Coordinates of C-alpha atoms in Angstrom, one line a residue:
M1 CA -15.7 8.9 11.1
Q2 CA -12.5 6.9 12.0
F3 CA -9.5 8.1 10.4
P4 CA -5.9 7.1 11.0
N5 CA -4.4 10.7 12.0
K6 CA -1.6 9.0 14.2
I7 CA 0.6 6.6 12.3
S8 CA 0.4 4.1 15.3
M9 CA -3.1 3.6 14.1
L10 CA -1.6 1.9 11.2
D11 CA 0.7 -0.4 13.1
H12 CA -1.5 -3.4 12.3
L13 CA -0.4 -2.9 8.6
R14 CA 3.3 -2.8 9.2
S15 CA 3.9 -6.7 8.6
D16 CA 1.9 -6.7 5.4
K17 CA 4.2 -6.8 2.4
R18 CA 1.7 -5.0 0.3
I19 CA 2.0 -1.7 2.1
R20 CA 5.4 0.2 2.6
F21 CA 6.2 2.6 5.4
Q22 CA 8.9 4.8 3.8
E23 CA 10.8 7.3 5.8
V24 CA 12.3 10.3 3.8
V25 CA 13.8 13.6 4.5
V26 CA 11.9 16.7 3.2
G27 CA 12.6 20.2 4.0
G28 CA 15.1 19.1 6.5
E29 CA 12.4 17.1 8.4
Q30 CA 11.8 13.4 8.5
V31 CA 8.4 12.1 7.3
T32 CA 6.8 8.9 6.7
I33 CA 4.9 8.0 3.5
V34 CA 2.4 5.1 3.9
C35 CA 1.3 3.7 0.5
Y36 CA 0.3 0.3 -0.8
M37 CA 2.8 -1.0 -3.2
V38 CA 0.6 -4.1 -4.4
A39 CA -3.1 -3.9 -4.8
S40 CA -5.5 -6.9 -4.3
P41 CA -9.1 -7.1 -3.6
D42 CA -8.6 -8.5 0.1
L43 CA -6.5 -5.5 1.0
W44 CA -9.3 -3.2 1.0
E45 CA -11.0 -5.4 3.7
I46 CA -8.4 -4.5 6.4
P47 CA -9.1 -1.4 8.4
F48 CA -7.6 1.7 7.3
A49 CA -5.9 -0.1 4.2
N50 CA -7.9 2.3 1.9
E51 CA -6.1 5.3 3.3
C52 CA -2.7 3.9 2.5
R53 CA -2.5 5.9 -0.9
G54 CA 0.3 8.2 0.1
V55 CA -0.7 9.6 3.3
V56 CA 2.1 11.5 5.2
Y57 CA 3.1 11.6 8.9
D58 CA 5.7 13.8 10.6
N59 CA 8.4 12.6 12.9
N60 CA 5.9 12.7 15.8
G61 CA 3.7 10.5 14.0
D62 CA 0.9 13.0 13.2
C63 CA -0.8 13.0 9.9
I64 CA 0.2 16.1 7.9
S65 CA -1.1 15.4 4.4
V66 CA -3.8 13.0 2.9
P67 CA -4.8 12.4 -0.4
F68 CA -8.2 10.6 -1.6
H69 CA -9.0 7.4 0.1
K70 CA -9.1 4.3 -2.3
F71 CA -12.2 4.5 -4.3
F72 CA -13.6 2.3 -7.0
N73 CA -15.3 2.2 -10.4
L74 CA -19.0 1.6 -10.8
G75 CA -19.4 -2.1 -11.4
E76 CA -15.9 -2.8 -10.0
N77 CA -16.9 -4.9 -7.1
E78 CA -20.3 -6.1 -5.4
R79 CA -20.7 -3.0 -3.3
Y80 CA -20.4 -0.7 -6.1
Q81 CA -22.8 -2.5 -8.7
R82 CA -25.4 0.0 -9.8
H83 CA -28.1 -1.6 -8.2
N84 CA -26.5 -1.5 -4.8
V85 CA -25.6 2.3 -5.1
D86 CA -28.2 5.0 -3.5
F87 CA -28.1 7.6 -6.1
G88 CA -30.4 9.6 -3.9
C89 CA -27.5 10.3 -1.7
V90 CA -25.2 11.9 -4.5
T91 CA -24.1 15.3 -3.7
T92 CA -22.1 16.2 -6.8
V93 CA -21.1 14.9 -10.2
L94 CA -17.4 15.9 -11.2
D95 CA -15.3 15.4 -14.3
K96 CA -13.0 12.6 -14.2
V97 CA -9.6 14.4 -14.9
D98 CA -7.1 12.3 -16.9
G99 CA -3.8 13.0 -15.1
S100 CA -1.7 12.3 -12.1
L101 CA -2.8 12.9 -8.4
I102 CA -0.8 15.4 -6.5
T103 CA -0.8 16.5 -2.9
P104 CA 1.1 18.9 -0.8
V105 CA 3.1 18.7 2.3
V106 CA 3.9 22.0 4.0
I107 CA 7.2 21.8 6.2
N108 CA 9.0 24.9 7.6
D109 CA 6.9 27.1 5.7
Q110 CA 7.7 25.4 2.5
V111 CA 5.5 23.5 0.1
F112 CA 6.5 20.3 -1.3
L113 CA 4.3 18.4 -3.9
K114 CA 4.0 14.7 -4.2
S115 CA 2.7 12.0 -6.2
K116 CA 1.0 9.0 -4.6
K117 CA 4.4 7.4 -3.7
S118 CA 7.2 9.9 -3.8
F119 CA 8.4 13.6 -3.7
E120 CA 10.9 12.7 -6.5
S121 CA 8.8 10.9 -9.2
D122 CA 8.7 12.5 -12.6
V123 CA 5.1 13.8 -12.1
A124 CA 6.0 15.2 -8.6
L125 CA 8.8 17.2 -9.9
E126 CA 6.8 18.4 -13.1
A127 CA 4.1 19.6 -10.5
Q128 CA 6.8 21.2 -8.4
S129 CA 8.0 23.2 -11.4
I130 CA 4.9 24.8 -12.3
L131 CA 3.8 25.6 -8.6
T132 CA 2.4 29.2 -8.7
C133 CA 2.2 31.8 -5.9
N134 CA -1.5 31.4 -5.4
I135 CA -1.4 27.7 -5.1
R136 CA 1.5 28.0 -2.7
H137 CA -0.2 30.5 -0.5
L138 CA -3.5 28.3 -0.6
C139 CA -1.4 25.2 0.4
K140 CA 0.1 27.1 3.2
L141 CA -3.3 28.5 4.4
L142 CA -5.2 25.3 4.2
H143 CA -2.4 23.4 6.0
A144 CA -2.3 25.8 9.0
A145 CA -6.2 25.1 9.3
G146 CA -5.8 21.3 9.2
Y147 CA -6.5 20.7 5.6
T148 CA -4.9 19.1 2.3
P149 CA -5.9 20.4 -1.1
I150 CA -5.8 17.6 -3.7
F151 CA -5.0 18.5 -7.2
E152 CA -4.7 16.7 -10.5
L153 CA -1.7 17.3 -12.9
T154 CA -2.3 17.5 -16.6
S155 CA 0.7 17.7 -18.5
P156 CA 1.8 17.0 -22.3
K157 CA 5.0 15.2 -20.7
N158 CA 2.7 12.8 -18.8
R159 CA -0.3 12.5 -21.0
V160 CA -2.5 9.4 -20.5
V161 CA -5.2 9.5 -23.1
I162 CA -6.9 13.1 -23.3
D163 CA -4.9 15.9 -24.7
Y164 CA -5.2 19.0 -22.6
G165 CA -3.0 21.1 -24.6
S166 CA 0.5 22.3 -24.5
A167 CA 0.5 23.8 -21.0
S168 CA 0.8 21.9 -17.8
K169 CA -1.6 22.6 -15.1
L170 CA -2.7 21.8 -11.6
T171 CA -6.5 21.4 -11.2
L172 CA -8.1 21.4 -7.6
L173 CA -10.3 18.4 -7.2
A174 CA -10.9 18.3 -3.4
I175 CA -9.9 19.5 0.0
R176 CA -9.8 17.2 2.9
S177 CA -9.0 17.2 6.7
Y178 CA -5.7 15.5 7.7
N179 CA -7.0 15.3 11.2
T180 CA -10.6 13.7 10.7
G181 CA -10.5 12.6 7.1
L182 CA -13.6 14.4 6.1
Y183 CA -14.1 16.3 3.0
I184 CA -15.4 19.6 2.6
T185 CA -18.2 20.3 0.1
H186 CA -17.5 20.7 -3.4
R187 CA -19.3 24.2 -3.3
T188 CA -16.6 25.4 -0.8
V189 CA -13.8 24.0 -3.0
A190 CA -15.0 25.6 -6.1
S191 CA -15.3 29.1 -4.0
I192 CA -11.9 28.8 -2.8
A193 CA -10.5 28.0 -6.2
A194 CA -12.4 31.1 -7.7
D195 CA -10.7 33.3 -4.8
Y196 CA -7.4 32.1 -5.6
Q197 CA -7.9 32.1 -9.3
I198 CA -6.9 28.4 -9.4
A199 CA -8.4 25.7 -11.8
C200 CA -11.1 24.0 -10.4
V201 CA -12.5 20.5 -11.7
K202 CA -15.8 20.8 -13.7
Q203 CA -19.1 20.0 -12.1
Y204 CA -21.9 18.5 -14.1
H205 CA -25.5 19.5 -13.2
E206 CA -27.5 17.0 -15.1
P207 CA -29.1 14.0 -13.2
V208 CA -26.6 11.5 -12.2
E209 CA -28.4 8.5 -13.4
S210 CA -28.9 10.4 -16.8
L211 CA -25.3 10.9 -17.2
I212 CA -24.4 7.3 -16.6
D213 CA -27.0 6.1 -19.0
N214 CA -25.8 8.2 -21.7
I215 CA -22.0 7.9 -20.9
N216 CA -21.5 5.6 -23.8
D217 CA -22.5 8.1 -26.2
T218 CA -20.1 10.7 -24.6
S219 CA -16.7 11.4 -26.1
G220 CA -13.7 13.4 -25.2
I221 CA -13.9 12.9 -21.5
E222 CA -12.5 10.0 -19.2
G223 CA -15.8 9.9 -17.4
Y224 CA -17.2 11.3 -14.0
V225 CA -16.4 11.1 -10.4
I226 CA -19.5 10.9 -8.3
R227 CA -19.5 12.2 -4.8
I228 CA -21.9 10.4 -2.4
L229 CA -22.7 10.6 1.4
R230 CA -22.5 7.4 3.5
G231 CA -23.4 8.7 6.7
E232 CA -21.3 11.6 7.6
N233 CA -18.6 10.2 5.4
T234 CA -18.1 11.2 1.7
D235 CA -17.4 8.3 -0.8
F236 CA -16.6 8.4 -4.5
I237 CA -17.4 6.3 -7.6
K238 CA -15.7 6.4 -10.7
V239 CA -17.6 6.1 -14.0
K240 CA -15.5 5.7 -17.3
S241 CA -16.9 6.4 -20.7
E242 CA -16.6 3.6 -23.2
W243 CA -15.0 6.2 -25.5
Y244 CA -12.1 6.3 -23.2
N245 CA -12.0 2.7 -22.2
K246 CA -11.6 1.7 -25.8
R247 CA -8.6 4.1 -26.2
H248 CA -7.1 3.1 -23.0
F249 CA -7.4 -0.6 -23.5
V250 CA -8.8 -2.7 -26.5
R251 CA -10.7 -5.3 -24.7
T252 CA -10.8 -7.8 -27.5
N253 CA -7.3 -8.1 -27.7
L254 CA -6.9 -8.8 -23.9
R255 CA -4.2 -11.7 -23.3
I256 CA -3.3 -13.3 -19.8
R257 CA -0.1 -11.6 -19.9
D258 CA -1.8 -8.3 -20.5
V259 CA -3.6 -8.7 -17.3
A260 CA -0.6 -9.8 -15.4
D261 CA 1.1 -6.7 -16.5
M262 CA -2.0 -4.5 -15.6
V263 CA -1.7 -6.0 -12.2
V264 CA 1.8 -5.0 -11.7
D265 CA 1.1 -1.5 -13.2
E266 CA -1.8 -1.1 -11.0
T267 CA -4.5 -0.6 -13.6
T268 CA -6.8 -3.4 -13.0
D269 CA -9.5 -1.4 -11.3
D270 CA -10.3 0.3 -14.6
L271 CA -10.1 -3.3 -16.3
K272 CA -12.6 -5.1 -14.1
A273 CA -15.1 -2.4 -14.4
Q274 CA -14.8 -2.6 -18.2
V275 CA -15.0 -6.4 -18.0
S276 CA -18.1 -6.2 -15.7
A277 CA -19.8 -3.7 -17.9
A278 CA -19.2 -6.2 -20.8
G279 CA -20.9 -8.9 -19.1
E280 CA -18.0 -11.0 -18.3
D281 CA -17.1 -12.7 -15.2
I282 CA -14.4 -10.5 -13.3
S283 CA -13.4 -13.5 -11.0
I284 CA -11.1 -14.6 -13.9
I285 CA -9.3 -11.2 -13.7
E286 CA -9.3 -11.6 -9.9
K287 CA -7.6 -15.1 -10.2
I288 CA -4.7 -13.7 -12.2
E289 CA -4.6 -10.6 -10.0
K290 CA -4.2 -12.7 -6.7
K291 CA -1.5 -14.9 -8.4
V292 CA 0.6 -11.9 -9.5
S293 CA 0.2 -10.1 -6.2
N294 CA 1.5 -13.0 -4.3
Q295 CA 4.4 -13.2 -6.6
L296 CA 5.2 -9.5 -5.9
I297 CA 4.7 -10.1 -2.0
S298 CA 7.2 -13.1 -2.4
I299 CA 9.9 -10.5 -4.0
Y300 CA 9.5 -8.2 -1.2
T301 CA 9.8 -11.0 1.4
Y302 CA 12.9 -12.5 -0.1
A303 CA 14.6 -9.2 -0.7
D304 CA 13.8 -8.0 2.9
A305 CA 15.3 -11.4 4.2
L306 CA 18.5 -10.8 1.9
Y307 CA 18.8 -7.3 3.3
L308 CA 18.5 -8.5 6.9
L309 CA 20.9 -11.3 6.4
Y310 CA 23.8 -9.0 5.2
N311 CA 22.7 -5.8 7.2
D312 CA 25.8 -5.7 9.2
D313 CA 28.1 -6.3 6.5
S314 CA 29.9 -3.5 4.7
K315 CA 28.4 -2.3 1.3
K316 CA 31.4 -3.9 -0.4
D317 CA 31.0 -7.3 1.5
F318 CA 27.2 -7.2 0.9
A319 CA 27.9 -6.8 -3.0
L320 CA 30.5 -9.5 -3.0
A321 CA 28.2 -11.9 -1.1
A322 CA 24.8 -11.3 -2.9
I323 CA 25.4 -9.6 -6.2
D324 CA 24.3 -12.9 -8.2
N325 CA 21.0 -13.1 -6.1
I326 CA 18.0 -12.0 -8.2
Y327 CA 16.7 -9.9 -5.3
F328 CA 20.1 -8.0 -4.9
G329 CA 18.7 -5.0 -6.7
V330 CA 15.6 -4.8 -4.4
A331 CA 17.7 -5.4 -1.2
V332 CA 20.2 -2.6 -2.2
A333 CA 17.3 -0.2 -2.6
L334 CA 16.0 -1.2 0.8
R335 CA 19.5 -0.9 2.4
E336 CA 20.0 2.5 1.0
G337 CA 16.5 3.7 1.9
K338 CA 15.5 4.4 -1.5
T339 CA 12.0 6.1 -2.1
P340 CA 9.0 3.8 -2.7
D341 CA 8.8 4.4 -6.3
I342 CA 12.5 3.4 -7.0
I343 CA 11.8 0.3 -4.8
D344 CA 8.6 -0.5 -6.5
K345 CA 10.4 -0.1 -10.0
K346 CA 13.1 -2.6 -8.8
V347 CA 10.6 -5.0 -7.7
K348 CA 8.8 -4.9 -10.9
E349 CA 11.9 -5.5 -12.9
V350 CA 12.4 -8.7 -10.9
W351 CA 9.0 -9.9 -11.5
K352 CA 9.4 -9.4 -15.2
K353 CA 12.5 -11.4 -15.1
Q354 CA 11.3 -14.3 -12.9
Y355 CA 7.5 -14.6 -13.6
R356 CA 6.4 -12.5 -16.7
E357 CA 6.9 -15.2 -19.2
S358 CA 5.0 -17.9 -17.2
Y359 CA 1.8 -15.9 -18.3
S360 CA 0.8 -17.0 -21.8
L361 CA -0.3 -15.0 -24.7
N362 CA -3.6 -16.7 -25.0
S363 CA -6.9 -15.0 -24.8
V364 CA -8.4 -14.4 -21.4
F365 CA -11.7 -15.2 -22.3
G366 CA -11.0 -17.7 -25.0
D367 CA -8.2 -20.0 -23.9
F368 CA -8.0 -19.2 -20.2
Q369 CA -10.3 -22.0 -18.8
S370 CA -7.5 -24.6 -20.0
E371 CA -4.9 -22.9 -17.7
T372 CA -4.7 -23.2 -13.9
Y373 CA -4.4 -20.2 -11.6

């Protein structure tokens, strides 16, 4: 399996405006977080782009923390249509925990937890605040052996749909090598979780196709994550319950502007799977997705140009010269080396001011055909 355990292996992505290489100081050391900022279907066709989901490299360019690779919903694209999946290669079916992904970085014998893009996001700070001695010890032990444990944070402060109670919790989902990208077996993950008295993701033992067939009669869960072997590599497929999807998004009220907003919020993967399951054409969603993605990329491009144009000026002179420019806030965030989540927020603010109202409130599947994208 090829895996970018050196940051130089991602050099071909540095010019892609959809991906951000963000240098931050953690525990007194400089690290680089590599994460996509804009998701679009063609991005995943580029080598290693599917690994840019918050992977972390140290100041020598070596990978020191790795989350899940990008994986998809059943039915989200052609490769993951049900008739194209070999269910004979399924190794495990796990609960799809409805929370926020968290991974650790160990620096100078200290454990720092991060969300996909940042050590300073609300969910990362919440996870850090509930870090137990057992989880801290496990993170250090696995890091020394070349592995990253991958957790899901569930918290009443950051509830998505499912109510997991009043206590915040970190649940162990997987363990992955940051040298090879390979995942250890779930049996080993569950055994380690038991040894360290850490919550572990629930495993289902029913036949996988039976679970899929009956998922629309299932309530109270987000769905399943199917672990499947493709050669020596582990892949994952998400299957969402209709019960969850109805609560997460009411399809009959889907408007063009709703889709544009979902592209900005990076939630169209769930939408496309739902649309496909309903027998509708996802290419309509992808047309809107492409247009919004191009607009977000243009904001990054213009903000980068503005930042570079006044890079040699003092902070005051920069403000005087560029404060009226719509890209000023993003350029300032770039100039000051803000974290990716802050830059991302600034870009989204610009998009909402400049582009959002150009997307109509007409129904996607009713009035869409009269509009050009």
